[in-house]
Coordinates of C-alpha atoms in Angstrom, one line a residue:
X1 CA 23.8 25.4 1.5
X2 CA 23.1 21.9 3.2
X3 CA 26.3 19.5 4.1
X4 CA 25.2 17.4 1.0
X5 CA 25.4 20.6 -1.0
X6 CA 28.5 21.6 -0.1
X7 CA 29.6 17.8 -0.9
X8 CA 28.6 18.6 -4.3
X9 CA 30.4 21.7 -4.9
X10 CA 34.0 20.3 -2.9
X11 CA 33.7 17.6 -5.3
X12 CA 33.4 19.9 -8.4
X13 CA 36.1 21.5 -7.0
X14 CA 38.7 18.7 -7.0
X15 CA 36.9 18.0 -10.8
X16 CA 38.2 21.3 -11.8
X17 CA 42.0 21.0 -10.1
X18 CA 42.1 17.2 -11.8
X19 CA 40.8 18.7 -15.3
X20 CA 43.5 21.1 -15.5
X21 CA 46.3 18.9 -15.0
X22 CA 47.2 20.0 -11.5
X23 CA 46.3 16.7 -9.6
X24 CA 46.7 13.6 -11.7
X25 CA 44.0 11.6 -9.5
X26 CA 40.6 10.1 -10.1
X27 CA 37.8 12.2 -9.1
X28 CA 36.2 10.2 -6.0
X29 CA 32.2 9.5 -6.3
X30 CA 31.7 11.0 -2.7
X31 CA 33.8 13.5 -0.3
X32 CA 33.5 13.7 3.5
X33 CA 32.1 16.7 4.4
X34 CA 31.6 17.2 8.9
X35 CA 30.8 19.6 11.5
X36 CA 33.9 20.4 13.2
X37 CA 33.7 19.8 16.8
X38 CA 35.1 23.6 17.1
X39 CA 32.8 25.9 15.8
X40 CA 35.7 28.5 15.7
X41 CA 36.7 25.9 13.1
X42 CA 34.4 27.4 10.5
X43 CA 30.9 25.9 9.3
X44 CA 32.3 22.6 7.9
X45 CA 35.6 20.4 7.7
X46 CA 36.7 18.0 4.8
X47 CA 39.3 15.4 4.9
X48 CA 39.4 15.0 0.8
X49 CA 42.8 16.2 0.8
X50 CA 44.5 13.5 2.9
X51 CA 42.6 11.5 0.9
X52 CA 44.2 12.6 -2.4
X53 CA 47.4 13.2 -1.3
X54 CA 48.9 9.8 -1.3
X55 CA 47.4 8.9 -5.2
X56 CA 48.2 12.0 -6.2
X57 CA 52.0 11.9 -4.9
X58 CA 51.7 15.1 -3.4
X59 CA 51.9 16.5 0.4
X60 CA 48.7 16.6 2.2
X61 CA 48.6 20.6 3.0
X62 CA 49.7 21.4 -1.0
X63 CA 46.7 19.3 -2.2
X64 CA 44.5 21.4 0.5
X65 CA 46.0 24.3 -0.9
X66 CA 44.7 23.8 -4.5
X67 CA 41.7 22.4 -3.6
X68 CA 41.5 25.9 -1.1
X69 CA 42.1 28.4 -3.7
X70 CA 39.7 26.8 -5.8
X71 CA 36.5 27.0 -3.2
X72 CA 37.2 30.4 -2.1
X73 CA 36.4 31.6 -5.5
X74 CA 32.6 30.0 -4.8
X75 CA 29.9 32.9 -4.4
X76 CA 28.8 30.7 -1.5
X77 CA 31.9 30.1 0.3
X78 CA 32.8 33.2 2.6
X79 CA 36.8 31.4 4.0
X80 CA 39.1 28.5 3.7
X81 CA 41.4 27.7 5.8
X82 CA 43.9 24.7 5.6
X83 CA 44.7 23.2 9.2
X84 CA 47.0 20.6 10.3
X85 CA 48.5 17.8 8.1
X86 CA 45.8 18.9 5.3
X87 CA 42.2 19.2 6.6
X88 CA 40.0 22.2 4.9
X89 CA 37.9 24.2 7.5
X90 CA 35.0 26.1 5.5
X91 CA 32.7 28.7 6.1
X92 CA 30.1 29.6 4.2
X93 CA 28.7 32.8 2.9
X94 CA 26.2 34.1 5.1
X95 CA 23.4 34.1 2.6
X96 CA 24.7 30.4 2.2
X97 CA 24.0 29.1 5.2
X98 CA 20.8 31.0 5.7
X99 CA 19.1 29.7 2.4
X100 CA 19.0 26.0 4.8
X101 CA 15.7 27.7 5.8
X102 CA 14.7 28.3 3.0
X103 CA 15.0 25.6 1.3
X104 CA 13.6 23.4 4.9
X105 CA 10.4 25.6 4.4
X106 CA 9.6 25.3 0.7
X107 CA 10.4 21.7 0.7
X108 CA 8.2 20.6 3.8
X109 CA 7.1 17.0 4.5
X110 CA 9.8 15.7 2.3
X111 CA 13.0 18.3 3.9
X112 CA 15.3 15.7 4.7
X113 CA 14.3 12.5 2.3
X114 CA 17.0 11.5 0.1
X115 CA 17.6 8.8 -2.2
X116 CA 20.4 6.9 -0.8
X117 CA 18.1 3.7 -0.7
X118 CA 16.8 4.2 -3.8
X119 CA 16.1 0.7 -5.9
X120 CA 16.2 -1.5 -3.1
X121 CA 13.2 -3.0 -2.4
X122 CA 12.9 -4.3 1.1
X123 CA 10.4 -6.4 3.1
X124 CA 10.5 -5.5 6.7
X125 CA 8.7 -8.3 9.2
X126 CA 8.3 -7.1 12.4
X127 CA 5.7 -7.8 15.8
X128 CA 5.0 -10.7 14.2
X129 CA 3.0 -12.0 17.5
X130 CA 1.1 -15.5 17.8
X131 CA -2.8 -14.9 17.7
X132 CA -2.3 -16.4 21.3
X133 CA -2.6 -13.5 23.1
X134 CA -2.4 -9.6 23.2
X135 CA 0.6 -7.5 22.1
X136 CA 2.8 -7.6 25.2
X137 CA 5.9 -5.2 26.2
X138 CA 8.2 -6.9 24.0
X139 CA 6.1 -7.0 20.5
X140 CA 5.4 -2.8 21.7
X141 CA 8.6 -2.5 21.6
X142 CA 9.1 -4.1 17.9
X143 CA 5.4 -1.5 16.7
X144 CA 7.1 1.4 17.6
X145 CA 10.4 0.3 16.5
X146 CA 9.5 -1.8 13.4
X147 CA 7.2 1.0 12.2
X148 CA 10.0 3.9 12.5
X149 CA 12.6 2.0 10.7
X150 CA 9.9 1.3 7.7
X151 CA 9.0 5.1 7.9
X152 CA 13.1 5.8 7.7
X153 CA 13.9 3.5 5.0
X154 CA 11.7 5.2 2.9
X155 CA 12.5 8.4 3.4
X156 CA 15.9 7.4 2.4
X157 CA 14.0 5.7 -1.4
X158 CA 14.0 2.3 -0.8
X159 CA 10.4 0.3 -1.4
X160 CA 9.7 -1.0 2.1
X161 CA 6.7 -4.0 2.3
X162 CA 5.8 -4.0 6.1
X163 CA 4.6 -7.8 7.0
X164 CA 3.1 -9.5 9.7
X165 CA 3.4 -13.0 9.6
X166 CA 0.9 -14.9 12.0
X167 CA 1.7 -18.7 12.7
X168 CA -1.8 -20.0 12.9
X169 CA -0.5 -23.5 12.1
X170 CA 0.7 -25.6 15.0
X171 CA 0.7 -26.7 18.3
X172 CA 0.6 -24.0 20.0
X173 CA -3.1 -22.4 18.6
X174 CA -4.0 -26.4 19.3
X175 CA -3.6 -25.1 23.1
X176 CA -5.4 -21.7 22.5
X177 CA -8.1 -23.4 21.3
X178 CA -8.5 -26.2 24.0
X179 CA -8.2 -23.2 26.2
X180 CA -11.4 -21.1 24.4
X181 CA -13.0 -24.5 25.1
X182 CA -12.0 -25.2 28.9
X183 CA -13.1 -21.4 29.4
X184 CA -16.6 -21.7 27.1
X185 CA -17.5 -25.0 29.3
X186 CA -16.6 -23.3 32.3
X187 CA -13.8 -25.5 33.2
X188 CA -9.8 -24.9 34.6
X189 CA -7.6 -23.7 31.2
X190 CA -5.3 -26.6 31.0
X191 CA -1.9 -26.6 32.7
X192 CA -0.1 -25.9 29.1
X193 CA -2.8 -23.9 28.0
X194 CA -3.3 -20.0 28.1
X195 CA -4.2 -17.6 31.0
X196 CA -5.6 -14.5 31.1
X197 CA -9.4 -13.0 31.2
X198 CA -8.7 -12.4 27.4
X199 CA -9.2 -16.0 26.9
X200 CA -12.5 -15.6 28.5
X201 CA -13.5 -12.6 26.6
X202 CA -12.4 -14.5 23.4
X203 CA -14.3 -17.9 24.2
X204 CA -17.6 -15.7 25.3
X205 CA -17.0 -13.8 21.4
X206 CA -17.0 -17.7 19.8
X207 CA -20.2 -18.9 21.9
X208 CA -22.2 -15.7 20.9
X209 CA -20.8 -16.2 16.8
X210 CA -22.0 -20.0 17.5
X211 CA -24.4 -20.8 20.1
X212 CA -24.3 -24.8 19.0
X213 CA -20.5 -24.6 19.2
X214 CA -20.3 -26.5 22.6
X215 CA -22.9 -29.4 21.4
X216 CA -20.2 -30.7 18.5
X217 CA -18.1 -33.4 18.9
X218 CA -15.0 -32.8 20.7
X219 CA -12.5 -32.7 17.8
X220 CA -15.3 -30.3 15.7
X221 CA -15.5 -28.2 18.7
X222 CA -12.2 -27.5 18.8
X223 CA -11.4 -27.1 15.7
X224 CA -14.7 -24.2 15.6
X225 CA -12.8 -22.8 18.7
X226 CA -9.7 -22.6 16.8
X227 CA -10.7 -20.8 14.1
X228 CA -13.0 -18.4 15.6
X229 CA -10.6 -18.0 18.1
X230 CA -7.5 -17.2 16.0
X231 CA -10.0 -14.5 14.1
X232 CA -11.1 -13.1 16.8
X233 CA -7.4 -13.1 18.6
X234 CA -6.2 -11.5 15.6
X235 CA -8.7 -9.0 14.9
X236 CA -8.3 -7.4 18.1
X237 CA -4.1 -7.9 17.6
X238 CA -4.8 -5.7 14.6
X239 CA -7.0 -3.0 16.1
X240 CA -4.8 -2.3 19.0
X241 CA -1.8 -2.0 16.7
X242 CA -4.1 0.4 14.1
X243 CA -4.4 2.6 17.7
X244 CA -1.3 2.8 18.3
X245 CA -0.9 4.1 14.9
X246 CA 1.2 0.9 13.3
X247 CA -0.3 -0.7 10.2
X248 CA 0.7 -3.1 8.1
X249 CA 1.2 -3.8 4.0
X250 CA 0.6 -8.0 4.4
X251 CA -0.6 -10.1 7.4
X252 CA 0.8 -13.3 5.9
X253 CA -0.8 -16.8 7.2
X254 CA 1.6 -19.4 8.2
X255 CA -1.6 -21.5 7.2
X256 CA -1.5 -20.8 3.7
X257 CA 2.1 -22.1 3.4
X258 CA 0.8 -25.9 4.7
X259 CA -1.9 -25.6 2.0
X260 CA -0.7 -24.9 -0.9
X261 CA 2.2 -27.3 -0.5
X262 CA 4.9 -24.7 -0.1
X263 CA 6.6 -26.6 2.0
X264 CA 7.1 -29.2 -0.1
X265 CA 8.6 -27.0 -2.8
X266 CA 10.8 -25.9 -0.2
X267 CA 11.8 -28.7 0.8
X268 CA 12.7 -30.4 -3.0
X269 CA 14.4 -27.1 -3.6
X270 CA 16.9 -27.8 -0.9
X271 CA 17.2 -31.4 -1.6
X272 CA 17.8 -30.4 -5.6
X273 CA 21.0 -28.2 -4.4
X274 CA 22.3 -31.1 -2.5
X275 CA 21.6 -29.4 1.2
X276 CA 18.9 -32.2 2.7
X277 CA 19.3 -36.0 3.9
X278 CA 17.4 -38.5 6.0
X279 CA 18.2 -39.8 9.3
X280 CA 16.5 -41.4 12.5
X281 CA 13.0 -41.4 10.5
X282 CA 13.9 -37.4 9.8
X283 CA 14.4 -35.4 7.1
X284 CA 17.1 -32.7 7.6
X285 CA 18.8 -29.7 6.5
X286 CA 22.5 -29.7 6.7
X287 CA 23.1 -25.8 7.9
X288 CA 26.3 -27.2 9.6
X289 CA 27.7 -26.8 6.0
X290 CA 26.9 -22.8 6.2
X291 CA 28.5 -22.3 10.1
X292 CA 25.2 -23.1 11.8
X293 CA 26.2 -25.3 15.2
X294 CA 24.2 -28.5 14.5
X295 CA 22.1 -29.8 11.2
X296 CA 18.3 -29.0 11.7
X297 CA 15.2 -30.9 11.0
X298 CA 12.6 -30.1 8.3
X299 CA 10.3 -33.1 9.2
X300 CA 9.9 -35.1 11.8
X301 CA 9.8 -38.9 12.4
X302 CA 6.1 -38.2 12.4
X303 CA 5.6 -37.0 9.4
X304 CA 4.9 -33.7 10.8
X305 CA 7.3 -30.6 9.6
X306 CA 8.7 -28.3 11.6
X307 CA 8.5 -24.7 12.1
X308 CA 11.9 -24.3 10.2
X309 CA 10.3 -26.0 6.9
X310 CA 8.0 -23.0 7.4
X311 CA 10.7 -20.7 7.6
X312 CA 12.0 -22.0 4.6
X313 CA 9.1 -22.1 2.9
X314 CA 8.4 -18.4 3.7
X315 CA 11.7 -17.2 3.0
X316 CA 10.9 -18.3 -0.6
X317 CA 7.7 -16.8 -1.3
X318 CA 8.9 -13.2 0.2
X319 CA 11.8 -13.8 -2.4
X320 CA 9.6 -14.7 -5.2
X321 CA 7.5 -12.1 -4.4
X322 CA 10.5 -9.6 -5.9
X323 CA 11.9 -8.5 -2.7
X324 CA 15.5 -7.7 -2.6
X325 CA 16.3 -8.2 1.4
X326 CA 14.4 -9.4 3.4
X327 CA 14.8 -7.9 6.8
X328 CA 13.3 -9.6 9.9
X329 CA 13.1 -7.8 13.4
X330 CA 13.1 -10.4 16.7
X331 CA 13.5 -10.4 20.5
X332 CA 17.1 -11.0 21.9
X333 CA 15.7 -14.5 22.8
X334 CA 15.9 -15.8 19.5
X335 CA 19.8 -15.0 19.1
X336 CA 19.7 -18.5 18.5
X337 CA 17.8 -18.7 15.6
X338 CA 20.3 -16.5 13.6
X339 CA 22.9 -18.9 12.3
X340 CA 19.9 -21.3 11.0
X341 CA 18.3 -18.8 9.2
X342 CA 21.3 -17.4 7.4
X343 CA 22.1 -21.3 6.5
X344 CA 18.6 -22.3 5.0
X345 CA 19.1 -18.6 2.5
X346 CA 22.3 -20.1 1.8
X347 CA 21.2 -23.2 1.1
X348 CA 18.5 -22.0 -1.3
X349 CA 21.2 -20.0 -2.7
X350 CA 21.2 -16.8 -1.9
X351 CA 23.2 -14.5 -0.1
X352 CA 22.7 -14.1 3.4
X353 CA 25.1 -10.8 3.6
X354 CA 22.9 -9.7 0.8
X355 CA 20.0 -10.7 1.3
X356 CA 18.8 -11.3 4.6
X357 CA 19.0 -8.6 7.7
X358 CA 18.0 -10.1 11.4
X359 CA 17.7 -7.1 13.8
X360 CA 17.4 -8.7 17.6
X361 CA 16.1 -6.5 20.8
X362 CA 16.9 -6.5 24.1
X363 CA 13.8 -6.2 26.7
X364 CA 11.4 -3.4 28.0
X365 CA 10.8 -3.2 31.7
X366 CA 8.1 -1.1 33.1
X367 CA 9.2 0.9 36.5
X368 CA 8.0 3.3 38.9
X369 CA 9.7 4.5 42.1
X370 CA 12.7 2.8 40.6
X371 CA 9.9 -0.5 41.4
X372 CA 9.3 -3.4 38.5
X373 CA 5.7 -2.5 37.4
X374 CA 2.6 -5.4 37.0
X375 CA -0.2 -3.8 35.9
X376 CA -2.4 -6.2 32.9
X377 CA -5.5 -6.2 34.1
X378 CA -6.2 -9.0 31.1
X379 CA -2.8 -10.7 31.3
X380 CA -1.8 -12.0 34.4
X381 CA 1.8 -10.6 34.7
X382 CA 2.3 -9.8 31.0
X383 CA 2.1 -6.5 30.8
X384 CA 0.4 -5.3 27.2
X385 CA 0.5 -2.7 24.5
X386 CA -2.7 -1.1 25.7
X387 CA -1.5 -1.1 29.3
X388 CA 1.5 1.1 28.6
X389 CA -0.6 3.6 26.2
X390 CA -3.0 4.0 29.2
X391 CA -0.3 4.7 31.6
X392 CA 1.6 7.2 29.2
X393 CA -0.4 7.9 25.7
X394 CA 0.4 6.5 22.7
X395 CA 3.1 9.4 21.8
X396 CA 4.8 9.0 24.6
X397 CA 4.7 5.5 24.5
X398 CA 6.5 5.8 20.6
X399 CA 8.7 8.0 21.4
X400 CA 10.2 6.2 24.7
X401 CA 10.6 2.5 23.0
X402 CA 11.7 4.1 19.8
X403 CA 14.6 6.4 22.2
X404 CA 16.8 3.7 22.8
X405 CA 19.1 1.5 20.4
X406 CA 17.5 -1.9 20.0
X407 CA 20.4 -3.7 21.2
X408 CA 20.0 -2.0 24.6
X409 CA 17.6 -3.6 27.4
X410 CA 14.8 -0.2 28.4
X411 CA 13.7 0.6 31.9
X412 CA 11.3 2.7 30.9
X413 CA 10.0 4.8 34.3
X414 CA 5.9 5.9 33.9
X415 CA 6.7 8.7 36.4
X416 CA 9.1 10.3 33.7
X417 CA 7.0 9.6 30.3
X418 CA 3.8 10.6 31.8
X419 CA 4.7 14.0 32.7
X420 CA 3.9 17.0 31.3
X421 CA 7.4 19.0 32.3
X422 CA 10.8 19.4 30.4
X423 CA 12.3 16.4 31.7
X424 CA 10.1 14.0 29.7
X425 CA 11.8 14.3 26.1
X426 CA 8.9 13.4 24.1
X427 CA 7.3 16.6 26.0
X428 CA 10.5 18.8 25.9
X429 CA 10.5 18.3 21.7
X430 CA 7.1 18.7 21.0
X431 CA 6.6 21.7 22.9
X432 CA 9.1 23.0 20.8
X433 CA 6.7 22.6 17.7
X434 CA 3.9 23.7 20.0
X435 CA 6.2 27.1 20.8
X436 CA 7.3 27.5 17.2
X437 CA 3.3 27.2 15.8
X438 CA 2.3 29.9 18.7
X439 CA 5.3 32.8 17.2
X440 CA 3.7 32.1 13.5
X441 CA -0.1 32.3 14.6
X442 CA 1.3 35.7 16.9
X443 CA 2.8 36.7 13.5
X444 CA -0.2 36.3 11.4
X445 CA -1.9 38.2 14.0
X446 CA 0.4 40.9 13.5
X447 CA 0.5 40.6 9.6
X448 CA 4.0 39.7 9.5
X449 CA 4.4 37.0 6.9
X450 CA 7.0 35.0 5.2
X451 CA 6.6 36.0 1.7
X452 CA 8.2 34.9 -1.2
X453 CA 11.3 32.6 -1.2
X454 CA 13.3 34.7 -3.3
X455 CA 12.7 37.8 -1.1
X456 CA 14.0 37.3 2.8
X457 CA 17.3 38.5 2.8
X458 CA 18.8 35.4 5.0
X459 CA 22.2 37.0 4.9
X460 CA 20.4 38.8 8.2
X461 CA 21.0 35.8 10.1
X462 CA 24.5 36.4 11.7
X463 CA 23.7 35.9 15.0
X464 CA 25.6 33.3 16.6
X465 CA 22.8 31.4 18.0
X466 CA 20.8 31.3 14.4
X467 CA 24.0 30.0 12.7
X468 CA 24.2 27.1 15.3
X469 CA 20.7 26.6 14.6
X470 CA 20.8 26.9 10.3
X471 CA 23.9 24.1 10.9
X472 CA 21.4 21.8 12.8
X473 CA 18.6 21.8 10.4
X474 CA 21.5 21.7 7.3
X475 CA 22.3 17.8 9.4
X476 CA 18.8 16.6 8.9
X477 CA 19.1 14.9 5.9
X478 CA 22.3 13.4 7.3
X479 CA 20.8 12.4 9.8
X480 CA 18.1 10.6 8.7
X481 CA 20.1 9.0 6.0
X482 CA 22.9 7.2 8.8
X483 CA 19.6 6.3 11.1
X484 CA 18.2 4.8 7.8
X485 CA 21.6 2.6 6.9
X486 CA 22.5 1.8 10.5
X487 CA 18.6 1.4 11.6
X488 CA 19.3 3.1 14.0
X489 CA 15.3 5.2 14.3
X490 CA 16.9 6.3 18.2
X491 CA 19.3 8.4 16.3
X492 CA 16.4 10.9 15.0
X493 CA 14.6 10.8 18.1
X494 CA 18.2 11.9 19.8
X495 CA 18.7 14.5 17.2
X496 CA 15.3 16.1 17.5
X497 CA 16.3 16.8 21.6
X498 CA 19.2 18.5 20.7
X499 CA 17.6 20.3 17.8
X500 CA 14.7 21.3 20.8
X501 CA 17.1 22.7 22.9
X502 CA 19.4 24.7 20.1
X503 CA 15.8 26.3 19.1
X504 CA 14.9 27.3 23.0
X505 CA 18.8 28.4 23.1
X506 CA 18.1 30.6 19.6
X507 CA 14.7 32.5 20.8
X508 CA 15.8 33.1 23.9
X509 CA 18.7 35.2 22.8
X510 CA 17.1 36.6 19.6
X511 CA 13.8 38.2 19.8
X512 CA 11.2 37.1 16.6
X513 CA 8.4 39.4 16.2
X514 CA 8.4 43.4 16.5
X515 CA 6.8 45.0 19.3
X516 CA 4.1 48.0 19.6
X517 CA 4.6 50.2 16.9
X518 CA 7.6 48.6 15.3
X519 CA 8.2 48.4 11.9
X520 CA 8.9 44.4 10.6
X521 CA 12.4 44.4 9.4
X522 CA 14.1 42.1 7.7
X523 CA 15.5 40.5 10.2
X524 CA 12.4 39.6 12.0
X525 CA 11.3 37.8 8.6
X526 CA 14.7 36.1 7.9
X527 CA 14.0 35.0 11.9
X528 CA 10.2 34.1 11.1
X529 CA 11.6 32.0 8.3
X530 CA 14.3 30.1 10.5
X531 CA 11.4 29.4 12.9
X532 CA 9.3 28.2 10.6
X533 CA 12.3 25.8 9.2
X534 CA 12.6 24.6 12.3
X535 CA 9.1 23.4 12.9
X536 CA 9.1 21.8 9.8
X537 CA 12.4 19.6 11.1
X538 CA 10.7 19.0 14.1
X539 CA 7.6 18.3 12.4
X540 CA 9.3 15.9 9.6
X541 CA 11.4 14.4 12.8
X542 CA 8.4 13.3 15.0
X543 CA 6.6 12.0 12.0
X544 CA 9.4 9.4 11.0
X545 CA 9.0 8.1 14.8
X546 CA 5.1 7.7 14.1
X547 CA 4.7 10.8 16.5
X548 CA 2.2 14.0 16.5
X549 CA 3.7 17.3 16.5
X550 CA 0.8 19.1 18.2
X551 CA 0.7 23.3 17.4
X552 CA -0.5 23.8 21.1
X553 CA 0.1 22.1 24.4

């Protein structure tokens, strides 16, 4: 019986005390139902008493009382013991607790999805890099990140859109393409252009594409540069990101929104509701009416708009497009940028609470020897996507920038993440998997097999060790679910450590597989099941975080 199980049955519980006339309460749509930090405590602890008593009229420990006598008549229920001002401390049957592995096993890839999110239908923007330049650190950081949260939300039901938006308008690809041109000629990038043997590599590309590229007219030439160059740039943005296993739904074009005059609409929208004026030549928003700190500019005195019309603009479409939230993941150095967005989807008429999530990060720093690490060899000082999948593989690499909440700032030391030893966590869970996969190839060797569901006699598990272990892969679902609605991907990758360890902790005490001439008892398949429950969790955890789980290591 998994926590959400036994939620079901103390809430049938309190229907069954209410329908008899004993508590003259409302039956709530969800009851608390924890681990108690005691295991002596029994299994699992509910406060739904306390809860009840004051509606009800009635002291705290008589509620728990009725509610008490009515679980312990449960086949799966084994005690119930009331304990201080009302709490109800439950342990489950033994055959209870054991049928968690089963129900882990024959379940498999989806063990631990749930439909808490169900109907919402979310866009999720995240990396979202210029086509200037190579991932760096900070966009890595956003991949893994980005991609575990989409993987999370759906597990959890909700429709998740992952989006790259690419702003290929502007005046920064105006320098990236003067810089493909100083490079292609042969001349010094210019002082606000871009540096880096990638800009090089990319001008060499455009020449080879167009070998009359440098005979056109400056303003042709760039504009060839620019275009070629952005493809290019963003080809190879896409590639690296498709190795590091991170793909997305829609690469939208900041372009597109400029021709197709969705920036106008954008614009008329907000002057319809009453939200945009003209001043100094400008056009502006007035966000100051939704708490931003000063009014912004959707046009300049140049005619030109500004990157915020584009945000505007872009809002819109994803909203048009049907999505429900739209959920946008950025660097800790645009903290600014928060109180303008949540004005211009208030000024369109929306909801910000509702409708609009801005996740910021802190930053990633590379160490070793407890030393700040340089090592592009394309970049200058930037140090890229590729160079940290070099230094440490790609799982590692997930697993590490994935480890941490968002909101805290990563030194994340090489020494530790490359290493193949217990101490590197990535390692210490997968090698769990890897361990797990080596007792069920030994077993099939040995012709010991799980069988049928309905056979293993899981009330064998009684050891104290497998019941702390049953408990942990009964949290998965809860786990996912609070990692999913806080996203919060660090909390699975924190869970799966402990999960590692409570596993090493289990077949070190309790031996698995019969030896010599011993016959396979039902223990050793009730065992081979928990086992094999466990590698799924591990299995199911690791692929959330975008993460092998290899069957040797």
């Amino acid at each position: 019986m998994t926590p959400e199980q036994l939620q079901a049955v103390v809430r049938t519980a309190v229907g069954a005390v209410v329908e008899r006339g004993a508590l003259p309460v409302e039956v709530p749509a969800e009851v608390v139902v924890e681990r108690p930090k005691n295991p002596e405590h029994g299994d699992y602890a509910t406060n739904v008493a306390l809860r009840l008593a004051k509606p009800a009229g009635r002291p705290p420990r008589e509620v728990a009382g009725l509610l008490a006598e009515e679980l312990r008549a449960h086949p799966g229920i084994a005690s119930v013991d009331v304990a201080g001002p009302g709490f109800l401390n439950i342990t489950l049957a033994q055959g209870a607790l054991g049928r968690i592995a089963v129900d882990a096993v024959t379940t498999g890839p989806t063990y631990g999805h749930t439909g808490t999110l169900a109907g919402q239908r979310l866009n999720l923007e995240f990396v979202s890099a210029n086509p200037t330049g190579p991932v760096h650190i900070g966009g890595t950081r956003w991949a893994a990140v980005g991609d575990a949260l989409g993987r999370l939300l759906e597990a959890s039901g909700a429709a998740v859109t992952r989006e790259y938006y690419f702003n290929d308008a502007g005046a920064q690809i105006d320098r990236f393409a003067r810089s493909l041109m100083a490079a292609a000629a042969g001349r010094p990038v210019p002082g606000d252009g871009y540096a880096g043997d990638y800009i090089g590599e990319i001008a060499t590309q455009v020449v080879a594409a167009e070998p009359g590229v440098l005979e056109l007219p400056e303003e042709q030439q760039q504009e060839r540069f620019r275009e070629r160059g952005v493809e290019l740039m963003f080809a190879e943005i896409k590639r690296t990101l498709a190795a590091f296993g991170v793909e997305f739904d829609v690469y939208f074009s900041e372009r597109t929104l400029h021709e197709t005059g969705a920036l106008e609409k954008a614009i008329a929208r907000l002057r319809e509701n009453g939200h945009v004026y003209e001043a100094d030549g400008a056009t502006w928003l007035r966000t100051t009416d939704f708490g931003d700190d000063k009014d912004r500019p959707l046009v300049k005195s140049d005619g030109d708009p500004t990157y915020f019309a584009a945000d505007c603009a872009y809002y819109l479409d994803k909203r048009s497009r049907g999505f429900d939230k739209v959920v946008i993941m950025l660097g800790a150095d645009h903290a600014g940028y928060v109180g303008r967005y949540r004005a211009l989807v208030a000024a369109v008429g929306d909801d910000p609470d509702a409708n609009l999530e801005i996740l910021l990060g802190q930053l990633v720093n590379l160490v070793r020897d407890g030393e700040p690490v340089r090592m592009s060899k394309r970049a200058g000082t930037v140090v890229l996507l590729e160079d940290l999948v070099e230094a440490v593989g790609a799982d590692a690499a997930r697993y590490a920038l994935a480890r941490a909440s968002v909101d805290q700032q990563i030194d994340l030391d090489l020494d530790l993440w490359s290493r193949q030893t217990n101490d590197n966590p990535v390692f210490y869970v997968q090698y769990a998997h890897a361990r797990i996969s080596s007792v069920l190839r030994n077993a099939a060797d040995l012709g010991v097999v799980l069988g049928d569901p309905g056979d293993v006699d899981v009330a064998q598990l009684t050891h104290e060790r497998e019941n702390t272990l049953l408990r942990a892969i009964g949290e998965f679902p809860r786990v996912l679910t609070s990692a999913a609605e806080l996203r919060a991907p660090h909390r699975v990758a924190r869970y799966l450590e402990e999960l590692a360890g409570t596993y090493h902790r289990f077949y070190d005490s309790c031996r698995v597989l019969p030896r010599g001439d011993e016959e396979t008892t039902p223990l050793a398949v009730a065992r081979l099941w928990l086992c094999a429950a466990t590698a799924v969790v591990l299995r199911n955890g690791l692929g959330v975080l975008g993460v092998s789980a290899p069957e040797r290591m």
